[in-house]
Amino acid sequence: MPRPANPLTRTKLLEAAFAVIRSKGYSATTVDDICRAAGLSKGAFFHHFASKEELAVAAALHWSETTGALFESAPYHTPADPLERLLAYVAFRREIIQGDLPDFTCLVGTMAQEVYGTNPAIQKACWESIHGHAETLVPDIEAAMRDRGIDADWTAESLALHTQAVLQGAFILAKASGEPRRAVESIDHLYRYIEGLFGVAGLRTRPAGRRTSRTGE
């Protein structure tokens, strides 16, 4: 009778995938790399996943769950004004650009850039993760539009997705330049763009004008 799978082993493999794929990319990552990072055998890997692709799909879901918990408990939900909450979200995304590039870049964004035309299962999992996170911003955007009487030719969903487009693009600039400050600058522009879109300036959630080092600190 086969032994039941240990859920802690599965989690270790998924979190090892977070680190390795964000460092090397999906295509360059091997099962051996993930096992080495997790401190587990290939036998343990294949006890939980039939392939690297199956792991990647599961990792996208686990990424959504893990980051979802982080964002759900983040301080940007505190302001009473929904626009301030939206701007505080952008400021929070700026503040968590810390450490080395793999520490703050996005697993699902990294995988989507590589496999969008070759692996529909991973592409779908990445889209569901990115879109699902964007959806958490929609209620505040809708409320901010109502509060300020905005009747526009754009939707709350489209703005929520735009925030993710800027963030993913910011990560690409940081990777290409090797400088986390490039991501910070892009997020600052997103903050100012949203202020302009809603016709406000200087709300108290504005990010501090600090400079970042190569490590994003």
mmCIF file with all atom_site columns, C-alpha atoms in Angstrom:
data_model
loop_
_atom_site.group_PDB
_atom_site.id
_atom_site.type_symbol
_atom_site.label_atom_id
_atom_site.label_alt_id
_atom_site.label_comp_id
_atom_site.label_asym_id
_atom_site.label_entity_id
_atom_site.label_seq_id
_atom_site.pdbx_PDB_ins_code
_atom_site.Cartn_x
_atom_site.Cartn_y
_atom_site.Cartn_z
_atom_site.occupancy
_atom_site.B_iso_or_equiv
_atom_site.pdbx_formal_charge
_atom_site.auth_seq_id
_atom_site.auth_comp_id
_atom_site.auth_asym_id
_atom_site.auth_atom_id
_atom_site.pdbx_PDB_model_num
ATOM 1   C CA . MET A 1 1   ? 0.000   0.000  0.000   1.00 0.00 ? 1   MET A CA 1
ATOM 2   C CA . PRO A 1 2   ? 1.549   3.370  -1.010  1.00 0.00 ? 2   PRO A CA 1
ATOM 3   C CA . ARG A 1 3   ? 2.329   5.884  1.704   1.00 0.00 ? 3   ARG A CA 1
ATOM 4   C CA . PRO A 1 4   ? 0.060   8.954  1.772   1.00 0.00 ? 4   PRO A CA 1
ATOM 5   C CA . ALA A 1 5   ? 1.611   12.133 0.379   1.00 0.00 ? 5   ALA A CA 1
ATOM 6   C CA . ASN A 1 6   ? 2.989   14.509 3.006   1.00 0.00 ? 6   ASN A CA 1
ATOM 7   C CA . PRO A 1 7   ? 1.422   17.953 2.459   1.00 0.00 ? 7   PRO A CA 1
ATOM 8   C CA . LEU A 1 8   ? 4.462   19.634 4.026   1.00 0.00 ? 8   LEU A CA 1
ATOM 9   C CA . THR A 1 9   ? 6.677   18.051 1.372   1.00 0.00 ? 9   THR A CA 1
ATOM 10  C CA . ARG A 1 10  ? 4.388   19.389 -1.335  1.00 0.00 ? 10  ARG A CA 1
ATOM 11  C CA . THR A 1 11  ? 4.535   22.878 0.156   1.00 0.00 ? 11  THR A CA 1
ATOM 12  C CA . LYS A 1 12  ? 8.339   22.758 0.344   1.00 0.00 ? 12  LYS A CA 1
ATOM 13  C CA . LEU A 1 13  ? 8.468   21.872 -3.353  1.00 0.00 ? 13  LEU A CA 1
ATOM 14  C CA . LEU A 1 14  ? 6.077   24.674 -4.295  1.00 0.00 ? 14  LEU A CA 1
ATOM 15  C CA . GLU A 1 15  ? 7.972   27.274 -2.298  1.00 0.00 ? 15  GLU A CA 1
ATOM 16  C CA . ALA A 1 16  ? 11.266  26.050 -3.729  1.00 0.00 ? 16  ALA A CA 1
ATOM 17  C CA . ALA A 1 17  ? 9.710   26.587 -7.156  1.00 0.00 ? 17  ALA A CA 1
ATOM 18  C CA . PHE A 1 18  ? 8.902   30.193 -6.164  1.00 0.00 ? 18  PHE A CA 1
ATOM 19  C CA . ALA A 1 19  ? 12.581  30.884 -5.518  1.00 0.00 ? 19  ALA A CA 1
ATOM 20  C CA . VAL A 1 20  ? 14.144  28.936 -8.381  1.00 0.00 ? 20  VAL A CA 1
ATOM 21  C CA . ILE A 1 21  ? 11.756  30.006 -11.143 1.00 0.00 ? 21  ILE A CA 1
ATOM 22  C CA . ARG A 1 22  ? 11.991  33.668 -10.153 1.00 0.00 ? 22  ARG A CA 1
ATOM 23  C CA . SER A 1 23  ? 15.792  33.341 -10.231 1.00 0.00 ? 23  SER A CA 1
ATOM 24  C CA . LYS A 1 24  ? 16.268  31.255 -13.394 1.00 0.00 ? 24  LYS A CA 1
ATOM 25  C CA . GLY A 1 25  ? 12.984  31.396 -15.274 1.00 0.00 ? 25  GLY A CA 1
ATOM 26  C CA . TYR A 1 26  ? 10.626  28.513 -15.912 1.00 0.00 ? 26  TYR A CA 1
ATOM 27  C CA . SER A 1 27  ? 12.365  27.074 -18.978 1.00 0.00 ? 27  SER A CA 1
ATOM 28  C CA . ALA A 1 28  ? 15.822  26.985 -17.378 1.00 0.00 ? 28  ALA A CA 1
ATOM 29  C CA . THR A 1 29  ? 14.528  25.475 -14.139 1.00 0.00 ? 29  THR A CA 1
ATOM 30  C CA . THR A 1 30  ? 14.816  21.703 -13.853 1.00 0.00 ? 30  THR A CA 1
ATOM 31  C CA . VAL A 1 31  ? 13.190  19.215 -11.516 1.00 0.00 ? 31  VAL A CA 1
ATOM 32  C CA . ASP A 1 32  ? 16.653  18.650 -10.053 1.00 0.00 ? 32  ASP A CA 1
ATOM 33  C CA . ASP A 1 33  ? 16.947  22.389 -9.298  1.00 0.00 ? 33  ASP A CA 1
ATOM 34  C CA . ILE A 1 34  ? 13.652  22.389 -7.431  1.00 0.00 ? 34  ILE A CA 1
ATOM 35  C CA . CYS A 1 35  ? 14.503  19.228 -5.482  1.00 0.00 ? 35  CYS A CA 1
ATOM 36  C CA . ARG A 1 36  ? 17.887  20.660 -4.543  1.00 0.00 ? 36  ARG A CA 1
ATOM 37  C CA . ALA A 1 37  ? 16.354  23.917 -3.343  1.00 0.00 ? 37  ALA A CA 1
ATOM 38  C CA . ALA A 1 38  ? 13.717  22.031 -1.354  1.00 0.00 ? 38  ALA A CA 1
ATOM 39  C CA . GLY A 1 39  ? 16.245  19.558 0.073   1.00 0.00 ? 39  GLY A CA 1
ATOM 40  C CA . LEU A 1 40  ? 14.168  16.650 -1.254  1.00 0.00 ? 40  LEU A CA 1
ATOM 41  C CA . SER A 1 41  ? 14.647  13.714 -3.580  1.00 0.00 ? 41  SER A CA 1
ATOM 42  C CA . LYS A 1 42  ? 13.246  13.353 -7.094  1.00 0.00 ? 42  LYS A CA 1
ATOM 43  C CA . GLY A 1 43  ? 11.209  10.487 -5.723  1.00 0.00 ? 43  GLY A CA 1
ATOM 44  C CA . ALA A 1 44  ? 9.511   12.937 -3.372  1.00 0.00 ? 44  ALA A CA 1
ATOM 45  C CA . PHE A 1 45  ? 8.893   15.298 -6.293  1.00 0.00 ? 45  PHE A CA 1
ATOM 46  C CA . PHE A 1 46  ? 7.219   12.669 -8.446  1.00 0.00 ? 46  PHE A CA 1
ATOM 47  C CA . HIS A 1 47  ? 5.190   11.443 -5.491  1.00 0.00 ? 47  HIS A CA 1
ATOM 48  C CA . HIS A 1 48  ? 3.397   14.806 -5.658  1.00 0.00 ? 48  HIS A CA 1
ATOM 49  C CA . PHE A 1 49  ? 3.713   15.978 -9.277  1.00 0.00 ? 49  PHE A CA 1
ATOM 50  C CA . ALA A 1 50  ? 3.744   14.067 -12.540 1.00 0.00 ? 50  ALA A CA 1
ATOM 51  C CA . SER A 1 51  ? 5.820   16.735 -14.303 1.00 0.00 ? 51  SER A CA 1
ATOM 52  C CA . LYS A 1 52  ? 7.397   20.174 -14.041 1.00 0.00 ? 52  LYS A CA 1
ATOM 53  C CA . GLU A 1 53  ? 4.326   21.555 -15.831 1.00 0.00 ? 53  GLU A CA 1
ATOM 54  C CA . GLU A 1 54  ? 1.999   20.124 -13.193 1.00 0.00 ? 54  GLU A CA 1
ATOM 55  C CA . LEU A 1 55  ? 4.176   21.674 -10.501 1.00 0.00 ? 55  LEU A CA 1
ATOM 56  C CA . ALA A 1 56  ? 4.080   25.058 -12.269 1.00 0.00 ? 56  ALA A CA 1
ATOM 57  C CA . VAL A 1 57  ? 0.278   25.066 -12.424 1.00 0.00 ? 57  VAL A CA 1
ATOM 58  C CA . ALA A 1 58  ? 0.114   24.163 -8.731  1.00 0.00 ? 58  ALA A CA 1
ATOM 59  C CA . ALA A 1 59  ? 2.747   26.790 -7.931  1.00 0.00 ? 59  ALA A CA 1
ATOM 60  C CA . ALA A 1 60  ? 0.636   29.500 -9.608  1.00 0.00 ? 60  ALA A CA 1
ATOM 61  C CA . LEU A 1 61  ? -2.314  28.560 -7.395  1.00 0.00 ? 61  LEU A CA 1
ATOM 62  C CA . HIS A 1 62  ? -0.128  28.414 -4.276  1.00 0.00 ? 62  HIS A CA 1
ATOM 63  C CA . TRP A 1 63  ? 1.363   31.796 -5.236  1.00 0.00 ? 63  TRP A CA 1
ATOM 64  C CA . SER A 1 64  ? -2.160  33.271 -5.366  1.00 0.00 ? 64  SER A CA 1
ATOM 65  C CA . GLU A 1 65  ? -2.984  31.822 -1.961  1.00 0.00 ? 65  GLU A CA 1
ATOM 66  C CA . THR A 1 66  ? 0.277   32.945 -0.366  1.00 0.00 ? 66  THR A CA 1
ATOM 67  C CA . THR A 1 67  ? 0.333   36.464 -1.772  1.00 0.00 ? 67  THR A CA 1
ATOM 68  C CA . GLY A 1 68  ? -3.418  36.762 -1.268  1.00 0.00 ? 68  GLY A CA 1
ATOM 69  C CA . ALA A 1 69  ? -2.933  36.289 2.464   1.00 0.00 ? 69  ALA A CA 1
ATOM 70  C CA . LEU A 1 70  ? -0.183  38.929 2.459   1.00 0.00 ? 70  LEU A CA 1
ATOM 71  C CA . PHE A 1 71  ? -2.306  41.496 0.657   1.00 0.00 ? 71  PHE A CA 1
ATOM 72  C CA . GLU A 1 72  ? -5.433  40.732 2.668   1.00 0.00 ? 72  GLU A CA 1
ATOM 73  C CA . SER A 1 73  ? -3.637  41.639 5.900   1.00 0.00 ? 73  SER A CA 1
ATOM 74  C CA . ALA A 1 74  ? -1.702  44.605 4.464   1.00 0.00 ? 74  ALA A CA 1
ATOM 75  C CA . PRO A 1 75  ? -2.213  48.110 5.923   1.00 0.00 ? 75  PRO A CA 1
ATOM 76  C CA . TYR A 1 76  ? -3.516  49.675 2.715   1.00 0.00 ? 76  TYR A CA 1
ATOM 77  C CA . HIS A 1 77  ? -7.059  48.576 3.655   1.00 0.00 ? 77  HIS A CA 1
ATOM 78  C CA . THR A 1 78  ? -7.101  51.013 6.609   1.00 0.00 ? 78  THR A CA 1
ATOM 79  C CA . PRO A 1 79  ? -8.143  54.376 5.024   1.00 0.00 ? 79  PRO A CA 1
ATOM 80  C CA . ALA A 1 80  ? -11.857 55.137 4.973   1.00 0.00 ? 80  ALA A CA 1
ATOM 81  C CA . ASP A 1 81  ? -11.714 56.745 1.519   1.00 0.00 ? 81  ASP A CA 1
ATOM 82  C CA . PRO A 1 82  ? -11.667 54.087 -1.262  1.00 0.00 ? 82  PRO A CA 1
ATOM 83  C CA . LEU A 1 83  ? -9.369  56.211 -3.432  1.00 0.00 ? 83  LEU A CA 1
ATOM 84  C CA . GLU A 1 84  ? -6.944  56.519 -0.535  1.00 0.00 ? 84  GLU A CA 1
ATOM 85  C CA . ARG A 1 85  ? -7.084  52.729 -0.191  1.00 0.00 ? 85  ARG A CA 1
ATOM 86  C CA . LEU A 1 86  ? -6.246  52.328 -3.869  1.00 0.00 ? 86  LEU A CA 1
ATOM 87  C CA . LEU A 1 87  ? -3.339  54.760 -3.620  1.00 0.00 ? 87  LEU A CA 1
ATOM 88  C CA . ALA A 1 88  ? -2.200  53.086 -0.408  1.00 0.00 ? 88  ALA A CA 1
ATOM 89  C CA . TYR A 1 89  ? -2.159  49.787 -2.318  1.00 0.00 ? 89  TYR A CA 1
ATOM 90  C CA . VAL A 1 90  ? 0.188   51.305 -4.906  1.00 0.00 ? 90  VAL A CA 1
ATOM 91  C CA . ALA A 1 91  ? 2.360   52.738 -2.131  1.00 0.00 ? 91  ALA A CA 1
ATOM 92  C CA . PHE A 1 92  ? 2.456   49.308 -0.474  1.00 0.00 ? 92  PHE A CA 1
ATOM 93  C CA . ARG A 1 93  ? 3.563   47.669 -3.722  1.00 0.00 ? 93  ARG A CA 1
ATOM 94  C CA . ARG A 1 94  ? 6.399   50.197 -3.819  1.00 0.00 ? 94  ARG A CA 1
ATOM 95  C CA . GLU A 1 95  ? 7.410   49.520 -0.242  1.00 0.00 ? 95  GLU A CA 1
ATOM 96  C CA . ILE A 1 96  ? 7.715   45.752 -0.711  1.00 0.00 ? 96  ILE A CA 1
ATOM 97  C CA . ILE A 1 97  ? 10.353  46.134 -3.410  1.00 0.00 ? 97  ILE A CA 1
ATOM 98  C CA . GLN A 1 98  ? 13.069  44.943 -1.078  1.00 0.00 ? 98  GLN A CA 1
ATOM 99  C CA . GLY A 1 99  ? 16.011  42.574 -1.376  1.00 0.00 ? 99  GLY A CA 1
ATOM 100 C CA . ASP A 1 100 ? 17.352  40.988 -4.538  1.00 0.00 ? 100 ASP A CA 1
ATOM 101 C CA . LEU A 1 101 ? 15.387  40.810 -7.802  1.00 0.00 ? 101 LEU A CA 1
ATOM 102 C CA . PRO A 1 102 ? 13.959  37.313 -7.217  1.00 0.00 ? 102 PRO A CA 1
ATOM 103 C CA . ASP A 1 103 ? 12.733  38.412 -3.798  1.00 0.00 ? 103 ASP A CA 1
ATOM 104 C CA . PHE A 1 104 ? 10.193  40.913 -5.101  1.00 0.00 ? 104 PHE A CA 1
ATOM 105 C CA . THR A 1 105 ? 9.417   39.927 -8.680  1.00 0.00 ? 105 THR A CA 1
ATOM 106 C CA . CYS A 1 106 ? 6.335   37.936 -9.610  1.00 0.00 ? 106 CYS A CA 1
ATOM 107 C CA . LEU A 1 107 ? 6.284   34.173 -10.139 1.00 0.00 ? 107 LEU A CA 1
ATOM 108 C CA . VAL A 1 108 ? 3.236   34.140 -12.405 1.00 0.00 ? 108 VAL A CA 1
ATOM 109 C CA . GLY A 1 109 ? 4.431   37.138 -14.399 1.00 0.00 ? 109 GLY A CA 1
ATOM 110 C CA . THR A 1 110 ? 7.775   35.423 -14.937 1.00 0.00 ? 110 THR A CA 1
ATOM 111 C CA . MET A 1 111 ? 6.148   32.201 -16.129 1.00 0.00 ? 111 MET A CA 1
ATOM 112 C CA . ALA A 1 112 ? 3.565   33.939 -18.319 1.00 0.00 ? 112 ALA A CA 1
ATOM 113 C CA . GLN A 1 113 ? 6.254   35.808 -20.248 1.00 0.00 ? 113 GLN A CA 1
ATOM 114 C CA . GLU A 1 114 ? 7.928   32.511 -21.126 1.00 0.00 ? 114 GLU A CA 1
ATOM 115 C CA . VAL A 1 115 ? 5.079   30.086 -21.826 1.00 0.00 ? 115 VAL A CA 1
ATOM 116 C CA . TYR A 1 116 ? 2.156   32.188 -23.109 1.00 0.00 ? 116 TYR A CA 1
ATOM 117 C CA . GLY A 1 117 ? 2.396   30.683 -26.592 1.00 0.00 ? 117 GLY A CA 1
ATOM 118 C CA . THR A 1 118 ? 3.569   27.184 -25.737 1.00 0.00 ? 118 THR A CA 1
ATOM 119 C CA . ASN A 1 119 ? 1.820   25.979 -22.599 1.00 0.00 ? 119 ASN A CA 1
ATOM 120 C CA . PRO A 1 120 ? -1.898  26.765 -22.298 1.00 0.00 ? 120 PRO A CA 1
ATOM 121 C CA . ALA A 1 121 ? -2.252  25.164 -18.854 1.00 0.00 ? 121 ALA A CA 1
ATOM 122 C CA . ILE A 1 122 ? 0.429   27.337 -17.261 1.00 0.00 ? 122 ILE A CA 1
ATOM 123 C CA . GLN A 1 123 ? -0.737  30.397 -19.204 1.00 0.00 ? 123 GLN A CA 1
ATOM 124 C CA . LYS A 1 124 ? -4.281  29.922 -17.860 1.00 0.00 ? 124 LYS A CA 1
ATOM 125 C CA . ALA A 1 125 ? -3.028  29.452 -14.293 1.00 0.00 ? 125 ALA A CA 1
ATOM 126 C CA . CYS A 1 126 ? -0.938  32.640 -14.540 1.00 0.00 ? 126 CYS A CA 1
ATOM 127 C CA . TRP A 1 127 ? -3.827  34.666 -15.966 1.00 0.00 ? 127 TRP A CA 1
ATOM 128 C CA . GLU A 1 128 ? -6.173  33.460 -13.231 1.00 0.00 ? 128 GLU A CA 1
ATOM 129 C CA . SER A 1 129 ? -3.637  34.517 -10.613 1.00 0.00 ? 129 SER A CA 1
ATOM 130 C CA . ILE A 1 130 ? -3.008  37.984 -12.071 1.00 0.00 ? 130 ILE A CA 1
ATOM 131 C CA . HIS A 1 131 ? -6.667  38.642 -12.884 1.00 0.00 ? 131 HIS A CA 1
ATOM 132 C CA . GLY A 1 132 ? -7.786  37.309 -9.524  1.00 0.00 ? 132 GLY A CA 1
ATOM 133 C CA . HIS A 1 133 ? -5.520  39.730 -7.704  1.00 0.00 ? 133 HIS A CA 1
ATOM 134 C CA . ALA A 1 134 ? -6.657  42.628 -9.899  1.00 0.00 ? 134 ALA A CA 1
ATOM 135 C CA . GLU A 1 135 ? -10.260 41.790 -9.015  1.00 0.00 ? 135 GLU A CA 1
ATOM 136 C CA . THR A 1 136 ? -9.547  42.555 -5.357  1.00 0.00 ? 136 THR A CA 1
ATOM 137 C CA . LEU A 1 137 ? -8.989  46.207 -6.351  1.00 0.00 ? 137 LEU A CA 1
ATOM 138 C CA . VAL A 1 138 ? -12.215 46.585 -8.328  1.00 0.00 ? 138 VAL A CA 1
ATOM 139 C CA . PRO A 1 139 ? -14.604 47.366 -5.417  1.00 0.00 ? 139 PRO A CA 1
ATOM 140 C CA . ASP A 1 140 ? -12.442 50.252 -4.201  1.00 0.00 ? 140 ASP A CA 1
ATOM 141 C CA . ILE A 1 141 ? -12.065 51.636 -7.721  1.00 0.00 ? 141 ILE A CA 1
ATOM 142 C CA . GLU A 1 142 ? -15.827 51.432 -8.305  1.00 0.00 ? 142 GLU A CA 1
ATOM 143 C CA . ALA A 1 143 ? -16.480 53.173 -4.966  1.00 0.00 ? 143 ALA A CA 1
ATOM 144 C CA . ALA A 1 144 ? -13.925 55.881 -5.760  1.00 0.00 ? 144 ALA A CA 1
ATOM 145 C CA . MET A 1 145 ? -15.575 56.475 -9.133  1.00 0.00 ? 145 MET A CA 1
ATOM 146 C CA . ARG A 1 146 ? -18.995 56.810 -7.485  1.00 0.00 ? 146 ARG A CA 1
ATOM 147 C CA . ASP A 1 147 ? -17.709 59.096 -4.740  1.00 0.00 ? 147 ASP A CA 1
ATOM 148 C CA . ARG A 1 148 ? -16.151 61.476 -7.267  1.00 0.00 ? 148 ARG A CA 1
ATOM 149 C CA . GLY A 1 149 ? -18.941 61.297 -9.840  1.00 0.00 ? 149 GLY A CA 1
ATOM 150 C CA . ILE A 1 150 ? -16.693 59.809 -12.526 1.00 0.00 ? 150 ILE A CA 1
ATOM 151 C CA . ASP A 1 151 ? -18.576 58.567 -15.585 1.00 0.00 ? 151 ASP A CA 1
ATOM 152 C CA . ALA A 1 152 ? -15.750 57.470 -17.860 1.00 0.00 ? 152 ALA A CA 1
ATOM 153 C CA . ASP A 1 153 ? -15.155 55.321 -20.926 1.00 0.00 ? 153 ASP A CA 1
ATOM 154 C CA . TRP A 1 154 ? -12.943 53.059 -18.823 1.00 0.00 ? 154 TRP A CA 1
ATOM 155 C CA . THR A 1 155 ? -13.993 50.510 -16.232 1.00 0.00 ? 155 THR A CA 1
ATOM 156 C CA . ALA A 1 156 ? -12.852 49.664 -12.736 1.00 0.00 ? 156 ALA A CA 1
ATOM 157 C CA . GLU A 1 157 ? -11.685 46.298 -14.011 1.00 0.00 ? 157 GLU A CA 1
ATOM 158 C CA . SER A 1 158 ? -9.596  47.869 -16.765 1.00 0.00 ? 158 SER A CA 1
ATOM 159 C CA . LEU A 1 159 ? -7.866  50.189 -14.279 1.00 0.00 ? 159 LEU A CA 1
ATOM 160 C CA . ALA A 1 160 ? -7.262  47.294 -11.880 1.00 0.00 ? 160 ALA A CA 1
ATOM 161 C CA . LEU A 1 161 ? -5.630  45.328 -14.691 1.00 0.00 ? 161 LEU A CA 1
ATOM 162 C CA . HIS A 1 162 ? -3.628  48.396 -15.711 1.00 0.00 ? 162 HIS A CA 1
ATOM 163 C CA . THR A 1 163 ? -2.090  48.515 -12.248 1.00 0.00 ? 163 THR A CA 1
ATOM 164 C CA . GLN A 1 164 ? -0.916  44.933 -12.776 1.00 0.00 ? 164 GLN A CA 1
ATOM 165 C CA . ALA A 1 165 ? 0.412   45.756 -16.246 1.00 0.00 ? 165 ALA A CA 1
ATOM 166 C CA . VAL A 1 166 ? 2.518   48.556 -14.779 1.00 0.00 ? 166 VAL A CA 1
ATOM 167 C CA . LEU A 1 167 ? 3.776   46.359 -11.948 1.00 0.00 ? 167 LEU A CA 1
ATOM 168 C CA . GLN A 1 168 ? 4.740   43.507 -14.278 1.00 0.00 ? 168 GLN A CA 1
ATOM 169 C CA . GLY A 1 169 ? 6.431   45.970 -16.621 1.00 0.00 ? 169 GLY A CA 1
ATOM 170 C CA . ALA A 1 170 ? 8.239   47.511 -13.662 1.00 0.00 ? 170 ALA A CA 1
ATOM 171 C CA . PHE A 1 171 ? 9.619   44.098 -12.741 1.00 0.00 ? 171 PHE A CA 1
ATOM 172 C CA . ILE A 1 172 ? 10.865  43.623 -16.318 1.00 0.00 ? 172 ILE A CA 1
ATOM 173 C CA . LEU A 1 173 ? 12.676  46.969 -16.194 1.00 0.00 ? 173 LEU A CA 1
ATOM 174 C CA . ALA A 1 174 ? 14.282  46.019 -12.892 1.00 0.00 ? 174 ALA A CA 1
ATOM 175 C CA . LYS A 1 175 ? 15.423  42.688 -14.340 1.00 0.00 ? 175 LYS A CA 1
ATOM 176 C CA . ALA A 1 176 ? 16.714  44.204 -17.572 1.00 0.00 ? 176 ALA A CA 1
ATOM 177 C CA . SER A 1 177 ? 18.626  46.991 -15.838 1.00 0.00 ? 177 SER A CA 1
ATOM 178 C CA . GLY A 1 178 ? 19.583  45.066 -12.715 1.00 0.00 ? 178 GLY A CA 1
ATOM 179 C CA . GLU A 1 179 ? 18.313  48.043 -10.738 1.00 0.00 ? 179 GLU A CA 1
ATOM 180 C CA . PRO A 1 180 ? 15.266  47.755 -8.450  1.00 0.00 ? 180 PRO A CA 1
ATOM 181 C CA . ARG A 1 181 ? 14.963  51.555 -8.473  1.00 0.00 ? 181 ARG A CA 1
ATOM 182 C CA . ARG A 1 182 ? 13.632  51.314 -12.025 1.00 0.00 ? 182 ARG A CA 1
ATOM 183 C CA . ALA A 1 183 ? 10.625  49.432 -10.679 1.00 0.00 ? 183 ALA A CA 1
ATOM 184 C CA . VAL A 1 184 ? 10.166  51.996 -7.934  1.00 0.00 ? 184 VAL A CA 1
ATOM 185 C CA . GLU A 1 185 ? 10.166  54.842 -10.464 1.00 0.00 ? 185 GLU A CA 1
ATOM 186 C CA . SER A 1 186 ? 7.491   53.117 -12.553 1.00 0.00 ? 186 SER A CA 1
ATOM 187 C CA . ILE A 1 187 ? 5.292   52.581 -9.504  1.00 0.00 ? 187 ILE A CA 1
ATOM 188 C CA . ASP A 1 188 ? 5.669   56.245 -8.570  1.00 0.00 ? 188 ASP A CA 1
ATOM 189 C CA . HIS A 1 189 ? 4.412   57.143 -12.047 1.00 0.00 ? 189 HIS A CA 1
ATOM 190 C CA . LEU A 1 190 ? 1.444   54.795 -11.548 1.00 0.00 ? 190 LEU A CA 1
ATOM 191 C CA . TYR A 1 191 ? 0.617   56.594 -8.302  1.00 0.00 ? 191 TYR A CA 1
ATOM 192 C CA . ARG A 1 192 ? 0.689   59.970 -10.037 1.00 0.00 ? 192 ARG A CA 1
ATOM 193 C CA . TYR A 1 193 ? -1.356  58.606 -12.954 1.00 0.00 ? 193 TYR A CA 1
ATOM 194 C CA . ILE A 1 194 ? -4.137  57.465 -10.623 1.00 0.00 ? 194 ILE A CA 1
ATOM 195 C CA . GLU A 1 195 ? -4.106  60.805 -8.831  1.00 0.00 ? 195 GLU A CA 1
ATOM 196 C CA . GLY A 1 196 ? -4.495  62.558 -12.191 1.00 0.00 ? 196 GLY A CA 1
ATOM 197 C CA . LEU A 1 197 ? -7.214  60.167 -13.332 1.00 0.00 ? 197 LEU A CA 1
ATOM 198 C CA . PHE A 1 198 ? -9.299  61.034 -10.263 1.00 0.00 ? 198 PHE A CA 1
ATOM 199 C CA . GLY A 1 199 ? -8.350  64.714 -10.261 1.00 0.00 ? 199 GLY A CA 1
ATOM 200 C CA . VAL A 1 200 ? -6.626  64.718 -6.888  1.00 0.00 ? 200 VAL A CA 1
ATOM 201 C CA . ALA A 1 201 ? -3.110  65.343 -5.649  1.00 0.00 ? 201 ALA A CA 1
ATOM 202 C CA . GLY A 1 202 ? -1.174  65.049 -2.439  1.00 0.00 ? 202 GLY A CA 1
ATOM 203 C CA . LEU A 1 203 ? -3.330  62.585 -0.524  1.00 0.00 ? 203 LEU A CA 1
ATOM 204 C CA . ARG A 1 204 ? -1.625  61.409 2.651   1.00 0.00 ? 204 ARG A CA 1
ATOM 205 C CA . THR A 1 205 ? -0.911  57.944 1.225   1.00 0.00 ? 205 THR A CA 1
ATOM 206 C CA . ARG A 1 206 ? 1.652   59.361 -1.243  1.00 0.00 ? 206 ARG A CA 1
ATOM 207 C CA . PRO A 1 207 ? 4.836   57.273 -1.145  1.00 0.00 ? 207 PRO A CA 1
ATOM 208 C CA . ALA A 1 208 ? 7.856   58.853 0.468   1.00 0.00 ? 208 ALA A CA 1
ATOM 209 C CA . GLY A 1 209 ? 10.314  60.204 -2.079  1.00 0.00 ? 209 GLY A CA 1
ATOM 210 C CA . ARG A 1 210 ? 13.184  57.970 -1.050  1.00 0.00 ? 210 ARG A CA 1
ATOM 211 C CA . ARG A 1 211 ? 15.810  56.580 -3.367  1.00 0.00 ? 211 ARG A CA 1
ATOM 212 C CA . THR A 1 212 ? 16.505  52.893 -3.464  1.00 0.00 ? 212 THR A CA 1
ATOM 213 C CA . SER A 1 213 ? 19.786  51.057 -3.742  1.00 0.00 ? 213 SER A CA 1
ATOM 214 C CA . ARG A 1 214 ? 20.441  48.109 -6.048  1.00 0.00 ? 214 ARG A CA 1
ATOM 215 C CA . THR A 1 215 ? 18.890  45.902 -3.376  1.00 0.00 ? 215 THR A CA 1
ATOM 216 C CA . GLY A 1 216 ? 15.720  47.992 -3.276  1.00 0.00 ? 216 GLY A CA 1
ATOM 217 C CA . GLU A 1 217 ? 16.343  49.185 0.285   1.00 0.00 ? 217 GLU A CA 1
#
